[in-house]
C-alpha positions as a LaTeX table, in Angstrom:
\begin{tabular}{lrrr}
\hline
Residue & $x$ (\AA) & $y$ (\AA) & $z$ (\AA) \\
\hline
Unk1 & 201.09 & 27.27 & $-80.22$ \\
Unk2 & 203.31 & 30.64 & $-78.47$ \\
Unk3 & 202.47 & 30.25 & $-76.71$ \\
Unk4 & 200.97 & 29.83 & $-82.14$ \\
Unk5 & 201.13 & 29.40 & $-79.98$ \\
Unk6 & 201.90 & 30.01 & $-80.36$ \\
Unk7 & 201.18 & 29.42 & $-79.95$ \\
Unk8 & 201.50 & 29.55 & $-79.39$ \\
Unk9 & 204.68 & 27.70 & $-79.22$ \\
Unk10 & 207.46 & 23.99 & $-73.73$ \\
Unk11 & 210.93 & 20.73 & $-71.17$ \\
Unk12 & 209.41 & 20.17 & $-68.11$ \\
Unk13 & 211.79 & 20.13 & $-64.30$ \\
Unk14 & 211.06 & 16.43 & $-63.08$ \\
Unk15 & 210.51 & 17.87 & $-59.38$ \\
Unk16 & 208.57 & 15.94 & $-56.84$ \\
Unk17 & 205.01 & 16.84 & $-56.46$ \\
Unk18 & 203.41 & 18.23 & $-53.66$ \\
Unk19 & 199.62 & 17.58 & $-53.54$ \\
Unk20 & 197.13 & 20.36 & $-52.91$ \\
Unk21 & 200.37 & 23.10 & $-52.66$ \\
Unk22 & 199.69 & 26.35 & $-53.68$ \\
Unk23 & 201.23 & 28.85 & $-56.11$ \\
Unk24 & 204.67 & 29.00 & $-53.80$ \\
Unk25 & 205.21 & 25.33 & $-54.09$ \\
Unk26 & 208.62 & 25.11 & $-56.45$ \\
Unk27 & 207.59 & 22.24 & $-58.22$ \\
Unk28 & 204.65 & 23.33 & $-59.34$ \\
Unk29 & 205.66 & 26.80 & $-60.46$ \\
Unk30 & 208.77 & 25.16 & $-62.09$ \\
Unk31 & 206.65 & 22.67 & $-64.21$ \\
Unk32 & 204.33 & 25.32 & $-65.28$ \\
Unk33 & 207.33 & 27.88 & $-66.36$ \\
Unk34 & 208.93 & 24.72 & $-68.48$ \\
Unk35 & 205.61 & 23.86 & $-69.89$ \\
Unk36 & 205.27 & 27.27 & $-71.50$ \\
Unk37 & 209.22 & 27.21 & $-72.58$ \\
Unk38 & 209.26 & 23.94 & $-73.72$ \\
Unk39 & 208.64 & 25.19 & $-77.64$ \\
Unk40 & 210.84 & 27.80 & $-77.39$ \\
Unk41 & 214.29 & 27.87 & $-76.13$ \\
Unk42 & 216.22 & 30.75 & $-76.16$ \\
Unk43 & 214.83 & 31.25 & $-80.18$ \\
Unk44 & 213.42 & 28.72 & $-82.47$ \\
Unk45 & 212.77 & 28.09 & $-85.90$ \\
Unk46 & 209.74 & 26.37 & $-87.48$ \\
Unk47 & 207.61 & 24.60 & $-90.35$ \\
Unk48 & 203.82 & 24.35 & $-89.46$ \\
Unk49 & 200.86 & 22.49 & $-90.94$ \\
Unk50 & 197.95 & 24.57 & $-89.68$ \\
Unk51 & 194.25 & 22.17 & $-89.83$ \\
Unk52 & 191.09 & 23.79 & $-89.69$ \\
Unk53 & 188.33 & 21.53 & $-89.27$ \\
Unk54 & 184.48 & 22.51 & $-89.78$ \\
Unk55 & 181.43 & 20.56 & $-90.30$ \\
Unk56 & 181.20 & 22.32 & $-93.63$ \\
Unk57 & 185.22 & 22.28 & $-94.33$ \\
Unk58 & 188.66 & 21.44 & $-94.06$ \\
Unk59 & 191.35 & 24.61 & $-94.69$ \\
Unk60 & 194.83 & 23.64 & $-94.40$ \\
Unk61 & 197.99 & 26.20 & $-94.07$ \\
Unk62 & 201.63 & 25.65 & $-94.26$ \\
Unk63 & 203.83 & 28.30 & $-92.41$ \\
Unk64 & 206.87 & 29.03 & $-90.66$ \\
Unk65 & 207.46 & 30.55 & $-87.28$ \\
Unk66 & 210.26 & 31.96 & $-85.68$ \\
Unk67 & 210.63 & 33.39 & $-81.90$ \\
Unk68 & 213.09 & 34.93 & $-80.12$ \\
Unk69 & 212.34 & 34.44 & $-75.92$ \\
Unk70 & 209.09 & 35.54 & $-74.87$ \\
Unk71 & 208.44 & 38.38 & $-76.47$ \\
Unk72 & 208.87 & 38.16 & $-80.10$ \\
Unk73 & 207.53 & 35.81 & $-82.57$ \\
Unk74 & 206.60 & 35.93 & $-85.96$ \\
Unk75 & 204.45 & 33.59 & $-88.56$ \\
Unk76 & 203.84 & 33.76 & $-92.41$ \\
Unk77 & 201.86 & 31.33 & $-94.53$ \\
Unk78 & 203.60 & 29.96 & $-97.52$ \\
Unk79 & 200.33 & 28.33 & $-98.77$ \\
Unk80 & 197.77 & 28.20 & $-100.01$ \\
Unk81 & 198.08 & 30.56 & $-102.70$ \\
Unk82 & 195.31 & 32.55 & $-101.81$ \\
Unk83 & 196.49 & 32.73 & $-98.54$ \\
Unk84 & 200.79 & 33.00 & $-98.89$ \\
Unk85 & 202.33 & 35.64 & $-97.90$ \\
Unk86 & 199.98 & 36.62 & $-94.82$ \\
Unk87 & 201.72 & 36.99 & $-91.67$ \\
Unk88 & 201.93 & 38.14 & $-87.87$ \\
Unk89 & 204.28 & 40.05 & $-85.67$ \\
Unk90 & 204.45 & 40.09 & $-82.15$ \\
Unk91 & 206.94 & 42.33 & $-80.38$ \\
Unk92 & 206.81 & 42.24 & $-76.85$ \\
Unk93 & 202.93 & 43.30 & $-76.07$ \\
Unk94 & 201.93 & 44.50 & $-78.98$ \\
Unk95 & 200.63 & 42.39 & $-82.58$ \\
Unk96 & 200.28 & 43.28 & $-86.39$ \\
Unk97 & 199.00 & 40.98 & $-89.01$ \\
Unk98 & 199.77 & 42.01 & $-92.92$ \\
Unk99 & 197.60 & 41.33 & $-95.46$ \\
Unk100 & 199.74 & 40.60 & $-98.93$ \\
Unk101 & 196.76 & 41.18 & $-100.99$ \\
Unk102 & 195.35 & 45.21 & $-99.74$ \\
Unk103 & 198.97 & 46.06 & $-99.10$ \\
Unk104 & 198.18 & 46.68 & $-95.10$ \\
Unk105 & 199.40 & 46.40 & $-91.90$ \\
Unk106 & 197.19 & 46.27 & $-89.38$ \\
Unk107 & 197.67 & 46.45 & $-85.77$ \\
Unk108 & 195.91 & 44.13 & $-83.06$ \\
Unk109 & 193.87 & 46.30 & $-80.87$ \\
Unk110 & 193.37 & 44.54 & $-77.12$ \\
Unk111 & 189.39 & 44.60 & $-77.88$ \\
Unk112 & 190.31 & 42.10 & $-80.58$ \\
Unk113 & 192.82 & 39.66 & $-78.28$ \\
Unk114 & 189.98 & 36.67 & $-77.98$ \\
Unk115 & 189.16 & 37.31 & $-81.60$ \\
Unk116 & 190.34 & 34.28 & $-83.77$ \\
Unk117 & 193.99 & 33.82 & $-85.20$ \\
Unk118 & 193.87 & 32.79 & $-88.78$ \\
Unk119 & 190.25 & 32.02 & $-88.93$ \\
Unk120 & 191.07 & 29.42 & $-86.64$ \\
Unk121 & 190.23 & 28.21 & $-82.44$ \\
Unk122 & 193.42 & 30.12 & $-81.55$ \\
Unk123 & 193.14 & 33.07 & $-80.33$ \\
Unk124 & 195.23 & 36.19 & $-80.84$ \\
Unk125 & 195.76 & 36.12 & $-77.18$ \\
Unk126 & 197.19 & 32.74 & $-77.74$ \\
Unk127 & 199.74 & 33.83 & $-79.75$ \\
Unk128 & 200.59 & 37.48 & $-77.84$ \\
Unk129 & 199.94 & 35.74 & $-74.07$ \\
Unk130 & 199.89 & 38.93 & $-72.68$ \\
Unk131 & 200.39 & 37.36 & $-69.22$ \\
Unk132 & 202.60 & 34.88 & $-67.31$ \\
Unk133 & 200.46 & 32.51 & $-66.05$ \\
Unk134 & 203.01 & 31.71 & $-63.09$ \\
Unk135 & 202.66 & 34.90 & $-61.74$ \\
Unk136 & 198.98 & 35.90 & $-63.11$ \\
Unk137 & 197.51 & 32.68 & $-61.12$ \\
Unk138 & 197.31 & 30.89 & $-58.01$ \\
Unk139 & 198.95 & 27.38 & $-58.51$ \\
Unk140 & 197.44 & 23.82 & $-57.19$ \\
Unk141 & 198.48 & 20.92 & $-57.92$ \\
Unk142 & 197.54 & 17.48 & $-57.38$ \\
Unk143 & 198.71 & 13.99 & $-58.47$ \\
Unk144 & 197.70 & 10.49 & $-59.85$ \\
Unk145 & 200.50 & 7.06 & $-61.06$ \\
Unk146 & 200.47 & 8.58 & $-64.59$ \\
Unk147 & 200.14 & 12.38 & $-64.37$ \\
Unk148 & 200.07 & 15.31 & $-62.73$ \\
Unk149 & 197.50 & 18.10 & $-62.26$ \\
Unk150 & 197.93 & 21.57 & $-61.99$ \\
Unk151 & 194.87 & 24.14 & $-61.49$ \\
Unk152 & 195.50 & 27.58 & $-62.11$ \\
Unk153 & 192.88 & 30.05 & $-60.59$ \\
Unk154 & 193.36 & 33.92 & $-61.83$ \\
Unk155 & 194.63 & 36.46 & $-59.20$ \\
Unk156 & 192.72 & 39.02 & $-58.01$ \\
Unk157 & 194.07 & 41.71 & $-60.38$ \\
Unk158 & 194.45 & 39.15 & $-63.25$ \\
Unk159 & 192.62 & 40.51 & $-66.53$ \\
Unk160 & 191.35 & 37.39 & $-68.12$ \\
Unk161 & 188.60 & 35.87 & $-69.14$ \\
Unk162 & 189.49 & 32.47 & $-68.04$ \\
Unk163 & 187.92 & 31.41 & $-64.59$ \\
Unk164 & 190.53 & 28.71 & $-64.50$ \\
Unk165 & 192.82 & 26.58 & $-66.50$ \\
Unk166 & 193.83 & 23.08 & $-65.72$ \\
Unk167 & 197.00 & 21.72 & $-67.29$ \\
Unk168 & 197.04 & 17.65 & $-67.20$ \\
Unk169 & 201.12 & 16.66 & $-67.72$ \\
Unk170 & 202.56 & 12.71 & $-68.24$ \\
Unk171 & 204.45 & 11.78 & $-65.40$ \\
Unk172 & 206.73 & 9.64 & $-67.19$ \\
Unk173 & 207.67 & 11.60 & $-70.44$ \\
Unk174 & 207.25 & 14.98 & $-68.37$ \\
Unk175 & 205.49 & 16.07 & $-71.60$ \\
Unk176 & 201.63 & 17.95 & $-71.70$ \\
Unk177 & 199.13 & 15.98 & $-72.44$ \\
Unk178 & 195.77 & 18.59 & $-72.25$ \\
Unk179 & 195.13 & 22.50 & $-71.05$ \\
Unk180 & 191.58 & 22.88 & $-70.23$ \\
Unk181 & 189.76 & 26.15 & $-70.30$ \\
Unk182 & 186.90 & 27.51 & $-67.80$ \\
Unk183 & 184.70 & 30.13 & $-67.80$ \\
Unk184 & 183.93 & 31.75 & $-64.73$ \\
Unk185 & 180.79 & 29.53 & $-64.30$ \\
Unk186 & 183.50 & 26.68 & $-64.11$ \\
Unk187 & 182.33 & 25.38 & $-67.46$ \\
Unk188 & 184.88 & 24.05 & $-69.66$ \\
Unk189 & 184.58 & 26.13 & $-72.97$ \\
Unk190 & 187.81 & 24.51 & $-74.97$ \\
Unk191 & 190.45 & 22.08 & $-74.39$ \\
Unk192 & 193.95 & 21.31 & $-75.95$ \\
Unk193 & 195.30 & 18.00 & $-76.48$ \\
Unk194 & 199.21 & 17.30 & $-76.97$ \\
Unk195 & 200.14 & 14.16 & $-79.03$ \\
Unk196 & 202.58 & 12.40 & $-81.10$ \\
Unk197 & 206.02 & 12.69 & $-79.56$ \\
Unk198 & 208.72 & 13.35 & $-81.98$ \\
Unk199 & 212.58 & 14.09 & $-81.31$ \\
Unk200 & 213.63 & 17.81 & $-82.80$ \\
Unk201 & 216.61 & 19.08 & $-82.31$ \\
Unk202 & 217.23 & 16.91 & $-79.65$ \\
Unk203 & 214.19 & 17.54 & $-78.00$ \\
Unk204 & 211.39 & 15.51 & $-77.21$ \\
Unk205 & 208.31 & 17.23 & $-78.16$ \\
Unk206 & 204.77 & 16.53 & $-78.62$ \\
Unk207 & 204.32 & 17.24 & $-81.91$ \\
Unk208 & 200.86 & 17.57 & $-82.81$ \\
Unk209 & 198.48 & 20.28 & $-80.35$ \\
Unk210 & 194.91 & 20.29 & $-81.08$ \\
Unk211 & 192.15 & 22.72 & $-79.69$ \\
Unk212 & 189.13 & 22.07 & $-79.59$ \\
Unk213 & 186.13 & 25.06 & $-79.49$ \\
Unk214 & 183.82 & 23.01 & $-76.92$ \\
Unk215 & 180.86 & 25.54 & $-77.65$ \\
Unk216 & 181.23 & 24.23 & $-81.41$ \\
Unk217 & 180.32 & 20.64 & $-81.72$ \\
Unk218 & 182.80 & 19.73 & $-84.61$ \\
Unk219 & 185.06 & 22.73 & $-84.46$ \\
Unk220 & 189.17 & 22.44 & $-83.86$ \\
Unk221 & 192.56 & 23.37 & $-85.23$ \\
Unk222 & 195.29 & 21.27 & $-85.29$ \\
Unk223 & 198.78 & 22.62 & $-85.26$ \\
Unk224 & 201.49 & 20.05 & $-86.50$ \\
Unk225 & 205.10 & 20.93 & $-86.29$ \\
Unk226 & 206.68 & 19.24 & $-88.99$ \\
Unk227 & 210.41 & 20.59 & $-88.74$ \\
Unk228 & 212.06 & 22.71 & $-85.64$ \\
Unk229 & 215.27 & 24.37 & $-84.95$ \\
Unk230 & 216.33 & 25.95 & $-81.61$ \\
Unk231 & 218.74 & 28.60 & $-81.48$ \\
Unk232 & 219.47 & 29.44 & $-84.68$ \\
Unk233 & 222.30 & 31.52 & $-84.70$ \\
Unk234 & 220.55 & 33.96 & $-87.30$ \\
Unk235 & 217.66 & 34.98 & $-85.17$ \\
Unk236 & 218.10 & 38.49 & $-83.84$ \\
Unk237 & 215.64 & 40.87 & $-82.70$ \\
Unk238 & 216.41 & 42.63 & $-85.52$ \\
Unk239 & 214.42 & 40.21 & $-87.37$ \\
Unk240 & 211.56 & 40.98 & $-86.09$ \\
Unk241 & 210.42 & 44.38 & $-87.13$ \\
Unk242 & 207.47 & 46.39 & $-89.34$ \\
Unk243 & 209.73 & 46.24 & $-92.34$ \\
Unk244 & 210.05 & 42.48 & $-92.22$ \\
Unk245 & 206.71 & 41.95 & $-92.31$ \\
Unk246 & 205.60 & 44.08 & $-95.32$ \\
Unk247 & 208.51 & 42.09 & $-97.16$ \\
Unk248 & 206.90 & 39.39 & $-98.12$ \\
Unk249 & 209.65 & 37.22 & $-97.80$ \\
\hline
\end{tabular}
């Protein structure tokens, strides 16, 4: 998680903080930009375990992921059976998923951004994040001994449907520990928590991100990076195209 996403699929600049400064204060800019590069690098290379939680179930994925900068990534699922061979491409601001089992590509329309990723609390919007958050939102940022506390607050002429997002990050680690979401009401819809740090690569990472759907009481989606490469010298953008995605491979 991006950004899976992601994220998604972020080092962070151990700047001082300047309480209450706004979204031209260096530090926090620079922590945010880190934040959201920290899983990346220049291009990465993954193995996932995917949890689905329910009241009524428990649906667990294994995957890989691979990115190249910003804007390309690209995700299949190796099991479960029913499910291998499924996969996403993102190029730059557009998405596809292909379905292995109708034979069909099938391009992400931006009506269908929010919609779920994978049938699970990710959003396709998490994966494509169509927007920079250091330049889409006004920065604050405030400070306690352990962490710090960045708000972001959508520009004016910021499309989103976030009414603000609050990143919480360890002060000693320099590592996230939660992204809160709000609606415009300022109610908190769904939250991400960062855990278990684990070296890869030679990078401190948390390795476990888990959101929670806070209008779904027992609802959330664990991602769990279980292997990671950065910079693999055989990522190219070449790699990510239409054709590789109908390979099944």
């Amino acid at each position: 998680m991006p950004h899976l996403f992601i994220f998604l699929l972020f080092t962070i600049l151990s700047l001082p903080a300047i309480a209450g400064s706004q979204d031209t204060s260096p530090s926090a800019r620079a922590i945010i930009e880190e934040i959201e590069q920290l899983y990346r690098g220049d291009s990465s290379r993954s193995s996932i375990t995917m949890i689905v939680k329910t009241p009524q179930y428990e649906r667990n994925l294994k995957m890989t992921g691979e990115s190249l900068g910003t804007e390309y990534a690209y995700f299949r699922i190796l099991s479960p059976n029913k499910d291998r061979g499924i996969a996403t491409l993102k190029r730059e601001r557009q998405m596809w998923n292909f379905f292995p089992r109708i034979n069909k590509v099938i391009k992400v329309p931006p009506s269908m951004m929010m919609g779920s990723w994978m049938g699970s609390d990710f959003t396709n919007d998490d994966i494509i994040r169509q927007t920079e958050l250091v330049d889409a939102y006004n920065l604050t940022m405030e400070e306690t001994d352990q962490h710090y506390e960045i708000t972001l607050m959508p520009k004016e002429d910021t499309i989103t449907v976030w009414g603000q997002i609050i990143y919480v990050i360890d002060k000693t680690m320099m590592l996230p520990v939660s992204e809160s979401f709000y609606d415009d009401r300022g109610e908190k819809v769904r939250q991400m928590e960062f855990s278990d740090p684990r070296m890869f690569d030679g990078k401190l990472l948390p390795s476990v991100l888990e959101m929670k759907n806070l209008h779904k009481a027992g609802h959330s989606t664990l991602i769990v990076y279980d292997e990671m490469i950065f910079n693999p010298s055989d990522i190219t953008e070449n790699g990510f195209s239409l054709r590789r995605l109908k390979s099944r491979n």
